[in-house]
Coordinates of C-alpha atoms and ligand atoms in Angstrom, one line a residue:
M1 CA -40.8 0.8 -25.5
G2 CA -38.2 -1.4 -27.4
T3 CA -39.9 -4.7 -26.2
V4 CA -43.6 -3.6 -26.9
T5 CA -42.9 -2.7 -30.3
E6 CA -40.7 -5.9 -30.6
I7 CA -37.9 -3.5 -32.2
Y8 CA -35.8 -4.7 -29.3
T9 CA -36.1 -8.3 -30.5
Y10 CA -34.5 -7.6 -33.8
L11 CA -31.9 -5.2 -32.3
R12 CA -30.8 -8.4 -30.3
L13 CA -30.5 -10.4 -33.2
L14 CA -28.5 -7.7 -35.1
F15 CA -25.9 -7.4 -32.2
S16 CA -25.6 -11.2 -32.1
R17 CA -25.0 -11.7 -35.8
Y18 CA -23.1 -8.4 -36.8
G19 CA -21.8 -6.9 -33.6
L20 CA -18.0 -7.4 -32.6
P21 CA -16.9 -9.5 -30.7
T22 CA -19.0 -12.0 -31.5
I23 CA -20.3 -13.5 -28.3
G24 CA -23.3 -16.0 -29.3
D25 CA -27.0 -15.9 -29.7
S26 CA -29.4 -12.9 -29.1
T27 CA -30.4 -14.3 -25.9
L28 CA -27.2 -12.9 -24.4
F29 CA -28.5 -9.5 -25.0
S30 CA -31.7 -10.3 -23.4
F31 CA -32.0 -8.6 -20.1
N32 CA -35.0 -11.0 -19.2
S33 CA -32.5 -14.2 -19.7
P34 CA -30.0 -14.7 -16.9
E35 CA -27.2 -15.0 -19.4
G36 CA -27.7 -11.5 -20.5
A37 CA -28.8 -9.7 -17.4
C38 CA -26.7 -7.6 -15.1
E39 CA -25.7 -9.8 -12.0
N40 CA -26.2 -7.0 -9.4
C41 CA -29.8 -6.0 -10.3
K42 CA -31.0 -9.2 -11.9
G43 CA -31.7 -7.1 -15.2
L44 CA -34.1 -4.7 -13.5
G45 CA -32.0 -1.8 -13.8
E46 CA -32.9 -0.6 -10.5
K47 CA -32.7 -1.8 -7.2
L48 CA -34.8 -0.9 -4.0
V49 CA -33.0 0.7 -1.4
I50 CA -33.7 1.8 2.0
D51 CA -34.4 5.7 2.4
E52 CA -33.0 6.3 5.8
N53 CA -34.4 9.9 6.1
S54 CA -37.6 8.3 5.6
I55 CA -37.4 5.5 8.2
F56 CA -35.7 7.2 10.8
N57 CA -36.5 10.2 12.8
W58 CA -33.0 11.3 13.5
D59 CA -33.9 13.4 16.6
K60 CA -35.4 10.6 18.5
S61 CA -34.1 7.5 20.0
I62 CA -35.4 3.8 19.5
T63 CA -37.7 4.2 22.7
Q64 CA -39.0 7.3 21.7
G65 CA -40.4 5.9 18.3
G66 CA -37.2 7.0 16.1
I67 CA -38.0 4.0 13.6
R68 CA -41.0 5.3 11.9
H69 CA -42.1 2.0 10.7
S70 CA -45.3 0.9 12.5
E71 CA -43.9 -2.1 13.7
F72 CA -41.3 -0.3 15.7
R73 CA -43.7 1.9 17.6
S74 CA -42.6 2.4 21.2
G75 CA -43.8 -0.3 23.2
S76 CA -44.2 -2.6 20.3
R77 CA -43.0 -6.2 20.4
R78 CA -40.2 -5.6 18.0
T79 CA -39.1 -2.5 19.8
N80 CA -38.9 -4.4 23.0
I81 CA -36.8 -7.1 21.6
I82 CA -34.4 -4.3 20.6
I83 CA -34.4 -3.1 24.1
A84 CA -33.9 -6.5 25.6
S85 CA -31.2 -7.4 23.1
N86 CA -28.9 -4.8 24.8
L87 CA -27.2 -4.3 21.4
F88 CA -28.0 -0.5 21.0
D89 CA -28.1 2.3 23.3
V90 CA -31.9 2.7 22.8
H91 CA -32.1 6.1 24.7
K92 CA -29.5 7.6 22.2
P93 CA -31.0 10.1 19.5
L94 CA -30.2 7.9 16.1
K95 CA -28.3 10.9 14.8
D96 CA -25.7 10.0 17.3
F97 CA -25.6 6.5 16.2
S98 CA -22.2 5.3 14.4
R99 CA -22.5 4.0 10.9
Q100 CA -21.7 0.6 12.3
D101 CA -24.6 0.5 14.8
L102 CA -26.9 1.9 12.1
D103 CA -26.1 -0.9 9.6
K104 CA -26.5 -3.3 12.4
L105 CA -29.9 -1.9 13.1
L106 CA -31.1 -2.1 9.3
Y107 CA -29.2 -5.3 7.9
S108 CA -28.3 -7.5 10.9
G109 CA -29.1 -11.2 10.3
R110 CA -31.3 -13.2 12.6
L111 CA -29.6 -13.3 16.1
V112 CA -31.1 -15.9 18.4
M113 CA -30.9 -14.5 22.1
S114 CA -32.0 -15.9 25.6
D115 CA -33.0 -14.3 28.6
K116 CA -32.7 -15.6 32.1
T117 CA -34.2 -12.5 34.2
Q118 CA -37.6 -14.0 34.8
G119 CA -36.1 -17.0 36.5
F120 CA -36.4 -19.3 33.4
I121 CA -34.8 -19.2 30.0
Q122 CA -36.6 -17.4 27.4
K123 CA -35.5 -17.4 23.5
Y124 CA -36.2 -14.7 21.0
S125 CA -34.8 -13.5 17.8
F126 CA -33.9 -9.9 16.5
E127 CA -33.1 -9.0 13.0
G128 CA -32.4 -6.0 11.2
V129 CA -35.4 -3.9 10.1
V130 CA -34.5 -4.1 6.3
T131 CA -33.7 -7.7 6.7
G132 CA -37.2 -8.4 8.3
I133 CA -38.7 -6.7 5.4
M134 CA -36.9 -8.4 2.6
R135 CA -37.6 -11.8 4.3
R136 CA -41.2 -10.9 4.0
R137 CA -41.1 -9.8 0.4
A138 CA -39.4 -13.0 -0.4
D139 CA -42.2 -15.2 1.1
R140 CA -43.9 -16.6 -1.8
R141 CA -47.3 -17.0 -0.3
G142 CA -47.4 -13.3 -1.2
L143 CA -48.4 -10.1 1.0
S144 CA -51.3 -8.0 1.3
S145 CA -51.0 -4.6 -0.8
S146 CA -51.6 -2.9 2.5
T147 CA -48.4 -4.5 3.9
L148 CA -46.6 -3.6 0.7
G149 CA -47.8 -0.2 0.8
R150 CA -46.6 0.3 4.3
D151 CA -43.3 -1.0 3.6
N152 CA -42.7 0.6 0.3
K153 CA -42.9 4.1 1.5
F154 CA -39.5 3.6 3.3
F155 CA -37.6 2.5 0.1
K156 CA -36.6 4.5 -2.9
L157 CA -35.5 3.2 -6.5
E158 CA -32.3 3.6 -7.5
H159 CA -30.2 3.2 -10.6
C160 CA -28.2 0.0 -10.4
D161 CA -24.6 1.1 -10.2
V162 CA -23.1 -1.8 -11.9
C163 CA -24.9 -1.5 -15.1
Q164 CA -26.0 2.1 -14.7
G165 CA -29.6 1.1 -15.3
S166 CA -29.0 -0.6 -18.6
R167 CA -30.1 -4.0 -17.2
L168 CA -27.4 -5.8 -19.5
N169 CA -24.2 -7.4 -18.2
K170 CA -20.6 -6.5 -19.0
R171 CA -20.2 -8.9 -21.7
A172 CA -23.2 -7.9 -23.6
R173 CA -22.2 -4.2 -23.3
A174 CA -18.8 -4.9 -24.9
V175 CA -20.3 -5.8 -28.2
L176 CA -20.2 -3.0 -30.7
I177 CA -21.7 -1.9 -34.1
N178 CA -20.1 1.2 -35.6
N179 CA -18.7 2.3 -32.2
K180 CA -21.8 1.8 -30.4
N181 CA -23.2 -0.7 -28.0
I182 CA -26.7 -1.9 -27.6
V183 CA -27.2 0.3 -24.6
E184 CA -26.4 3.6 -26.4
L185 CA -28.8 2.7 -29.1
V186 CA -31.6 2.0 -27.2
N187 CA -31.1 5.4 -25.4
M188 CA -31.1 7.2 -28.5
E189 CA -34.2 9.2 -29.8
L190 CA -35.9 7.1 -32.7
D191 CA -35.1 10.0 -35.0
D192 CA -31.5 9.7 -34.4
L193 CA -31.7 5.8 -34.3
Y194 CA -33.1 5.9 -38.0
E195 CA -30.1 8.0 -39.2
F196 CA -27.9 5.5 -37.6
F197 CA -29.5 2.4 -39.3
K198 CA -29.0 4.4 -42.8
D199 CA -25.3 3.7 -42.6
I200 CA -25.3 -0.1 -42.2
K201 CA -25.2 -1.7 -45.6
H202 CA -23.6 -5.0 -44.9
P203 CA -25.8 -7.9 -46.5
L204 CA -25.7 -9.8 -43.0
A205 CA -27.4 -7.0 -41.2
Q206 CA -29.3 -5.5 -44.0
P207 CA -32.6 -7.6 -43.7
I208 CA -32.8 -7.0 -40.0
V209 CA -32.1 -3.3 -40.3
A210 CA -35.0 -3.1 -43.1
K211 CA -37.4 -4.6 -40.4
M212 CA -36.7 -2.1 -37.7
T213 CA -36.2 0.8 -39.9
E214 CA -39.9 0.1 -41.1
M215 CA -41.2 0.0 -37.7
I216 CA -39.3 3.1 -36.8
E217 CA -40.7 5.0 -39.8
S218 CA -44.4 4.2 -38.5
L219 CA -43.5 5.5 -35.1
K220 CA -42.1 8.6 -36.5
E221 CA -45.1 9.2 -39.0
I222 CA -47.4 9.4 -35.8
G223 CA -45.2 11.9 -34.3
L224 CA -43.2 9.8 -31.7
G225 CA -39.7 10.2 -33.3
Y226 CA -38.7 11.7 -29.9
L227 CA -39.0 8.6 -27.9
S228 CA -36.3 6.0 -27.2
L229 CA -36.5 2.2 -27.1
S230 CA -35.5 2.6 -23.5
R231 CA -38.4 4.8 -22.5
S232 CA -40.7 2.6 -20.0
V233 CA -44.0 2.3 -21.5
R234 CA -45.3 3.0 -18.1
T235 CA -44.1 6.8 -18.3
L236 CA -45.8 7.2 -21.7
S237 CA -48.8 9.5 -21.7
G238 CA -52.2 8.0 -22.7
G239 CA -52.1 9.4 -26.0
E240 CA -48.6 8.2 -26.5
S241 CA -49.4 4.8 -25.5
Q242 CA -52.2 4.6 -27.7
R243 CA -50.2 5.5 -30.8
V244 CA -47.5 2.9 -29.9
K245 CA -50.0 0.1 -29.9
M246 CA -51.6 1.5 -33.3
A247 CA -47.9 1.4 -34.8
R248 CA -47.9 -2.3 -33.6
Q249 CA -51.0 -3.0 -35.3
L250 CA -49.7 -1.4 -38.4
G251 CA -46.7 -3.8 -38.3
C252 CA -49.0 -6.9 -38.2
D253 CA -50.8 -8.4 -41.0
L254 CA -54.3 -9.2 -39.8
I255 CA -57.2 -8.0 -41.6
E256 CA -60.8 -7.5 -41.2
M257 CA -60.4 -6.7 -37.7
L258 CA -62.7 -4.1 -36.1
Y259 CA -60.8 -1.4 -34.1
I260 CA -62.1 0.9 -31.5
L261 CA -60.4 4.0 -30.4
D262 CA -61.3 6.6 -27.5
E263 CA -60.3 10.2 -28.5
P264 CA -56.8 9.2 -30.2
T265 CA -56.3 12.7 -30.9
I266 CA -56.1 13.8 -27.1
G267 CA -53.0 15.8 -26.3
L268 CA -52.0 16.1 -29.9
H269 CA -50.5 19.2 -31.8
P270 CA -52.4 19.9 -34.9
R271 CA -49.7 18.6 -37.0
D272 CA -49.7 15.5 -35.0
I273 CA -53.4 15.1 -35.4
N274 CA -53.0 14.8 -39.4
Q275 CA -50.3 12.0 -38.7
M276 CA -52.9 10.2 -36.6
I277 CA -55.4 10.6 -39.4
T278 CA -53.2 8.9 -41.9
L279 CA -52.2 6.2 -39.7
L280 CA -56.2 5.5 -39.1
M281 CA -56.6 5.4 -42.9
K282 CA -53.6 3.0 -43.4
I283 CA -55.2 0.8 -40.8
R284 CA -58.5 1.0 -42.8
D285 CA -56.8 0.6 -46.1
K286 CA -55.5 -2.9 -45.2
G287 CA -59.1 -4.0 -45.0
N288 CA -59.9 -3.1 -41.4
S289 CA -62.8 -1.3 -39.8
V290 CA -62.3 1.6 -37.5
L291 CA -64.6 3.2 -35.0
V292 CA -63.3 6.3 -33.4
V293 CA -65.1 8.3 -30.4
E294 CA -63.8 11.6 -31.3
H295 CA -64.8 15.3 -31.0
D296 CA -61.7 16.7 -33.3
S297 CA -63.1 18.6 -36.4
E298 CA -60.4 17.1 -38.6
V299 CA -61.1 13.6 -37.7
I300 CA -64.5 14.1 -38.2
K301 CA -64.0 15.6 -41.8
A302 CA -61.8 12.8 -42.7
A303 CA -64.4 10.0 -41.9
D304 CA -66.1 8.0 -44.2
C305 CA -69.1 7.8 -42.1
V306 CA -70.1 10.1 -39.1
I307 CA -72.6 9.2 -36.5
D308 CA -73.8 12.2 -34.2
I309 CA -75.4 11.8 -30.9
G310 CA -76.9 14.7 -29.2
P311 CA -78.3 17.4 -29.5
L312 CA -76.8 18.4 -25.9
A313 CA -75.7 16.8 -23.0
G314 CA -77.0 14.5 -19.9
E315 CA -81.0 14.7 -20.1
K316 CA -80.9 16.7 -23.3
G317 CA -78.8 14.3 -25.2
G318 CA -79.0 10.6 -26.1
K319 CA -80.6 10.8 -29.6
V320 CA -79.1 10.0 -32.9
M321 CA -78.8 13.5 -34.8
F322 CA -77.2 12.2 -37.9
I323 CA -76.0 9.3 -39.8
G324 CA -74.0 9.7 -43.0
K325 CA -71.2 11.8 -44.9
P326 CA -69.3 14.6 -43.0
N327 CA -70.2 16.8 -46.0
D328 CA -74.0 16.1 -45.5
L329 CA -73.5 16.6 -41.7
K330 CA -72.6 20.4 -42.5
Q331 CA -75.9 21.0 -44.1
N332 CA -77.6 19.6 -41.3
K333 CA -79.1 22.5 -39.0
E334 CA -80.2 20.4 -36.3
S335 CA -76.9 19.1 -35.3
L336 CA -74.6 21.2 -33.3
T337 CA -71.7 19.5 -34.8
G338 CA -72.9 20.3 -38.1
R339 CA -73.0 23.7 -37.4
Y340 CA -69.6 23.7 -36.1
L341 CA -68.3 21.8 -39.1
S342 CA -69.9 24.4 -41.6
N343 CA -68.4 27.2 -39.4
K344 CA -71.6 29.1 -38.8
R345 CA -70.7 29.3 -35.2
H346 CA -67.6 31.3 -35.9
S347 CA -69.0 34.3 -38.2
G348 CA -68.1 36.9 -35.4
K349 CA -64.8 38.6 -35.4
R350 CA -62.6 38.2 -32.6
P351 CA -59.7 40.4 -31.5
S352 CA -56.8 38.0 -32.0
R353 CA -53.7 40.2 -32.3
F354 CA -52.1 41.3 -29.2
K355 CA -48.8 43.2 -28.5
L356 CA -47.1 44.2 -25.2
G357 CA -48.4 47.8 -24.4
E358 CA -50.6 48.1 -27.4
E359 CA -53.3 50.5 -27.4
A360 CA -56.9 49.3 -26.7
H361 CA -59.1 49.2 -29.6
P362 CA -62.8 48.2 -28.9
E363 CA -64.0 45.8 -31.4
S364 CA -67.4 44.2 -31.6
S365 CA -67.6 40.3 -31.4
N366 CA -70.3 37.9 -31.7
V367 CA -69.2 35.4 -29.3
D368 CA -72.4 33.5 -28.6
S369 CA -75.4 33.3 -30.9
G370 CA -77.6 36.4 -30.0
V371 CA -75.2 37.7 -27.4
V372 CA -73.2 40.7 -28.9
A373 CA -70.3 41.3 -26.5
T374 CA -67.6 44.4 -26.6
L375 CA -64.3 43.1 -26.1
F376 CA -61.2 45.1 -25.3
P377 CA -58.0 43.6 -25.9
R378 CA -56.1 43.5 -22.7
I379 CA -53.0 45.8 -22.1
T380 CA -50.3 44.5 -19.9
T381 CA -46.9 45.9 -18.9
E382 CA -46.0 43.3 -16.5
V383 CA -44.4 39.9 -16.7
L384 CA -43.8 36.8 -14.8
N385 CA -40.6 35.2 -15.8
I386 CA -39.3 32.0 -15.9
T387 CA -35.5 31.8 -15.7
N388 CA -33.2 29.2 -16.7
A389 CA -35.4 26.4 -17.2
S390 CA -33.6 23.1 -17.8
T391 CA -35.9 20.2 -16.6
N392 CA -36.1 17.5 -18.9
N393 CA -35.1 18.6 -22.4
L394 CA -35.4 22.2 -22.0
K395 CA -32.3 24.2 -23.1
N396 CA -31.8 26.3 -20.1
I397 CA -34.4 28.9 -21.4
S398 CA -35.9 31.8 -19.9
V399 CA -39.5 33.0 -20.9
D400 CA -41.4 36.0 -19.9
I401 CA -45.2 35.5 -19.2
P402 CA -47.5 38.5 -19.7
T403 CA -49.9 39.1 -16.6
G404 CA -53.4 40.1 -16.9
V405 CA -53.9 38.1 -20.3
L406 CA -54.7 34.8 -21.6
T407 CA -51.5 33.2 -22.8
C408 CA -51.2 30.0 -24.8
I409 CA -48.1 27.6 -24.6
T410 CA -48.1 25.4 -27.7
G411 CA -45.8 23.0 -29.6
V412 CA -45.7 19.4 -30.7
A413 CA -46.0 16.6 -28.4
G414 CA -43.0 16.2 -26.4
S415 CA -41.6 19.6 -27.0
G416 CA -41.4 20.6 -23.5
K417 CA -44.7 22.3 -22.7
S418 CA -45.3 20.5 -19.7
S419 CA -41.8 20.5 -18.1
L420 CA -41.8 24.4 -18.7
I421 CA -45.2 25.2 -17.1
F422 CA -45.8 22.2 -14.5
D423 CA -42.0 21.8 -13.4
C424 CA -40.4 25.4 -13.9
F425 CA -43.0 27.9 -13.8
L426 CA -45.2 26.4 -10.9
E427 CA -41.9 26.0 -8.9
Q428 CA -41.1 29.9 -9.5
H429 CA -44.5 31.1 -9.1
P430 CA -46.2 28.7 -6.3
Q431 CA -48.8 31.0 -6.1
A432 CA -50.6 30.0 -9.3
V433 CA -53.9 28.2 -9.1
V434 CA -53.8 25.0 -11.4
I435 CA -57.3 24.0 -12.8
D436 CA -56.9 20.5 -14.2
Q437 CA -59.6 17.6 -14.8
S438 CA -58.6 15.6 -11.7
P439 CA -61.6 14.6 -9.5
I440 CA -62.6 17.4 -7.1
G441 CA -60.4 16.0 -4.0
A442 CA -62.0 16.6 -0.8
M443 CA -65.4 17.6 -2.3
N444 CA -66.1 14.1 -3.7
R445 CA -68.5 13.1 -1.3
G446 CA -70.4 16.3 -2.2
N447 CA -72.8 17.5 -4.9
P448 CA -73.6 20.6 -7.1
A449 CA -75.9 22.0 -4.2
T450 CA -73.4 21.6 -1.5
Y451 CA -70.4 22.5 -3.5
T452 CA -71.9 26.0 -4.5
G453 CA -73.2 26.5 -0.9
V454 CA -76.9 26.7 -2.3
F455 CA -78.2 23.7 -0.1
D456 CA -78.1 25.8 2.9
R457 CA -80.3 28.1 1.6
I458 CA -82.6 25.4 0.3
R459 CA -83.0 23.9 3.5
K460 CA -84.0 27.3 5.0
T461 CA -86.5 27.8 2.1
F462 CA -87.9 24.4 3.1
S463 CA -88.0 25.1 6.8
H464 CA -89.6 28.6 6.6
A465 CA -92.2 27.1 4.2
T466 CA -93.2 24.3 6.4
G467 CA -92.2 25.7 9.8
K468 CA -90.2 22.4 10.6
N469 CA -86.6 22.2 11.9
I470 CA -84.0 22.8 9.2
G471 CA -82.0 19.7 10.1
L472 CA -84.7 17.5 9.0
F473 CA -84.0 18.8 5.5
S474 CA -80.2 17.5 5.6
F475 CA -79.4 14.1 4.7
N476 CA -76.4 14.3 7.0
S477 CA -78.4 15.2 10.1
I478 CA -81.6 14.1 11.9
G479 CA -83.8 14.0 8.5
A480 CA -81.4 11.1 7.2
C481 CA -83.0 7.6 6.5
E482 CA -81.8 5.7 9.6
K483 CA -81.1 2.7 7.6
C484 CA -78.5 4.0 5.2
Q485 CA -77.5 7.1 7.2
G486 CA -78.5 9.4 4.3
L487 CA -76.2 7.7 1.7
G488 CA -79.2 6.3 -0.1
F489 CA -77.2 3.1 -0.8
R490 CA -75.5 0.2 1.3
E491 CA -72.2 -1.0 0.6
I492 CA -71.7 -4.6 1.4
D493 CA -68.5 -6.2 1.9
M494 CA -67.8 -9.4 -0.1
H495 CA -64.7 -10.1 1.6
F496 CA -62.4 -11.5 -1.1
L497 CA -64.6 -9.9 -4.1
S498 CA -65.0 -6.2 -4.6
S499 CA -67.9 -4.6 -2.5
V500 CA -71.2 -4.5 -3.8
T501 CA -73.5 -1.5 -3.7
L502 CA -77.3 -1.9 -3.2
I503 CA -80.1 1.0 -3.3
C504 CA -81.1 1.2 0.3
S505 CA -84.6 -0.7 0.7
E506 CA -85.9 1.7 3.3
C507 CA -85.8 5.0 1.5
E508 CA -85.4 3.4 -1.8
G509 CA -82.3 5.7 -2.7
R510 CA -84.0 9.0 -1.7
R511 CA -81.7 9.3 1.5
Y512 CA -84.5 10.9 3.8
K513 CA -86.8 9.7 6.1
K514 CA -90.6 9.0 4.9
E515 CA -91.7 11.8 7.1
V516 CA -89.4 14.5 5.7
L517 CA -90.5 13.5 2.0
G518 CA -93.9 14.6 3.3
Y519 CA -93.0 18.3 3.8
L520 CA -93.3 19.9 0.6
Y521 CA -92.4 23.6 -0.8
Q522 CA -94.5 24.5 -3.8
G523 CA -95.5 20.8 -4.3
K524 CA -92.0 19.4 -4.3
S525 CA -90.1 17.6 -1.5
I526 CA -86.7 18.1 -0.6
A527 CA -85.5 14.8 -2.4
D528 CA -87.6 15.9 -5.5
V529 CA -85.3 19.0 -5.4
L530 CA -82.0 17.3 -5.5
E531 CA -83.3 15.4 -8.4
M532 CA -83.7 18.3 -10.3
T533 CA -81.3 19.6 -12.9
I534 CA -79.7 22.8 -12.5
S535 CA -81.7 24.6 -15.1
E536 CA -84.8 23.5 -13.6
A537 CA -83.8 24.3 -10.2
V538 CA -83.0 27.9 -11.7
K539 CA -86.4 28.0 -12.7
F540 CA -88.1 26.8 -9.6
F541 CA -86.5 28.7 -7.1
S542 CA -86.9 32.7 -6.7
D543 CA -84.3 33.1 -4.0
D544 CA -81.6 35.6 -5.7
E545 CA -78.6 34.0 -4.4
I546 CA -79.7 30.5 -5.3
V547 CA -80.2 31.6 -8.8
R548 CA -77.1 33.5 -8.9
R549 CA -74.8 31.0 -7.6
L550 CA -76.4 28.0 -9.9
G551 CA -76.1 30.4 -12.8
I552 CA -72.4 30.3 -12.5
L553 CA -72.3 26.3 -13.2
K554 CA -75.1 27.0 -16.0
S555 CA -72.8 29.5 -17.7
V556 CA -70.0 26.8 -17.8
G557 CA -72.3 24.6 -19.5
L558 CA -73.4 22.2 -16.9
D559 CA -76.9 23.2 -16.5
Y560 CA -77.9 19.5 -17.0
L561 CA -76.3 18.1 -13.8
E562 CA -78.7 17.2 -11.1
L563 CA -78.3 19.2 -7.8
G564 CA -77.9 16.0 -5.7
Q565 CA -75.5 14.3 -8.1
S566 CA -72.3 13.0 -6.6
L567 CA -69.4 15.0 -7.9
D568 CA -67.1 11.8 -7.9
T569 CA -69.4 10.8 -10.9
L570 CA -68.3 13.8 -13.0
S571 CA -66.1 13.5 -16.0
G572 CA -62.8 15.2 -16.1
G573 CA -64.0 17.9 -18.0
E574 CA -67.0 18.4 -15.9
A575 CA -64.7 18.4 -12.9
Q576 CA -62.7 20.9 -14.5
R577 CA -65.5 23.5 -15.3
V578 CA -66.9 23.0 -11.8
K579 CA -63.4 24.1 -10.4
L580 CA -63.4 26.9 -13.0
A581 CA -66.9 28.0 -12.0
S582 CA -65.8 28.2 -8.2
E583 CA -63.0 30.6 -9.3
L584 CA -65.0 33.1 -11.8
H585 CA -66.0 35.4 -9.0
K586 CA -62.4 35.7 -7.5
K587 CA -59.8 38.5 -8.6
G588 CA -56.2 38.8 -9.5
N589 CA -55.0 35.4 -9.4
I590 CA -52.8 33.6 -12.0
Y591 CA -54.7 30.4 -13.6
V592 CA -52.9 27.6 -15.2
L593 CA -54.9 25.2 -17.2
D594 CA -53.5 21.9 -18.7
E595 CA -55.2 21.1 -22.1
P596 CA -58.4 22.3 -20.8
T597 CA -60.3 21.4 -24.0
T598 CA -59.5 17.3 -23.8
G599 CA -62.7 15.4 -24.3
L600 CA -64.8 18.6 -25.0
H601 CA -67.0 18.9 -27.9
M602 CA -66.6 22.0 -30.2
A603 CA -69.5 23.7 -28.5
D604 CA -68.2 23.1 -25.1
I605 CA -64.7 24.2 -26.3
E606 CA -66.2 27.9 -27.3
R607 CA -67.8 28.0 -24.2
L608 CA -64.4 27.3 -22.2
Ligands
ZN1 ZN1 -27.5 -3.7 -12.8
ZN2 ZN1 -81.9 4.7 3.1

């Protein structure tokens, strides 16, 4: 982060001018320059080392395929060379090899050998497994990513043991300011670094310190004071890196720019959201335009102008509902967003207090317009414990989580919520079901009809109505368009470019043979049905089971999806709700959700 924010550039300057002993100019503190970089790791801070447990199957011998790399399969050319070389006992399990032999097998340089057993002289060469891989890596013509991937899985990154990962050489690390070297400063949290700079008053250092302090202030303001300069930007969350970029924009003096931000509040605690809004306003006040795509009500209220698109999702959306000031949006009865902003949807009382073992008090609650539900606060006597959690920043804490109720883990960004739940809790309670926004794994070739299992019943319905073989109504079977095998499109490999997808010219994307499209149920073909939305299908079919299963997707607000829509086209929030829907009928599980409201509109949040 130090390099991205340019704070590190100033820090190097500070050490070269003000640090003791004086060694020279600021490039001597740069791990990107040969004069500053650690000699051992060339300034990377880490080294690739072979993972012997990964590349060796210790129980097997070389001839049995004990070297897991695909070039050393038994019978392969390179294995035959090892056998012919007579350098190793190729029938001995690798676990019985001496350290010396293992090193020779991995790191030996190229040895040219000759063989006369065939009656003529044949020359060949042997080189160590790692030596060969490294020689290939150094080849400047480059490697295909599949070769790199195949090699990489046998390596692990380790901290460089010479510089302890600090990337700088000994000379640079010996220079001190107030008893600290540059490595110690970049490892400090920004909050602490800010305090450290307060004590530096020397006129030589002052202007540089002032510049850094200003930058750190803007990072602190947007709630990133817990990060350190050494934190790799690759490990920042999406929200964190977006804010780092914004803080950098604040530091530059460009005006009349147009900034577009996509949901900048994702993953932020309410306190951090206010800081984010302040930052957006500062960027605006410098003379820029700021355009934000956002669901958060605080951000909407803070805007000078709101454009509301709706009214609902999918087919039922796509219209401009409102353009104007947030206060006027509140008066707008057509807009769902407006109704939420004016809190009209929250008139009902909710049971909100909860204590372990508390008596149940039935309470009436208006949870959805027109639906009056009676909710009983749940009673719980049992807990799931997390004991001695100390991953990342956690201070060896133990936490009891009550069962049978909804528990919310909260706190500002970086406070340790995810470490507590996704590292410690899941480790101690592996039976818990995690529902996240990742794509629906093995199902991504499927669609809502196949995922809910209603497609079988729909095909049966068609088969009954038409008297035809049920297989004809499946796009994976005899009914499939022969040209595209029922995909509806064809992928054309463009060799060096990314492949191109074309709608199938035979079935025009409808996936079935022409003949099948002629078999109708209540005036619709099977392809027509797959193009129906879930709410249309619920009205169209009278089969109770079809209606019930699709009703579950409807209840999580996905009634606008088409039955045949490929699941890999769903957004993260939609995928999460499909998963939730498929869990709704089960009983007695522990469910863990990670920021389930990310990317959702307030109406969707209430439904969630
Ligand atoms: Zn090093
Ligand atoms: Zn086709």
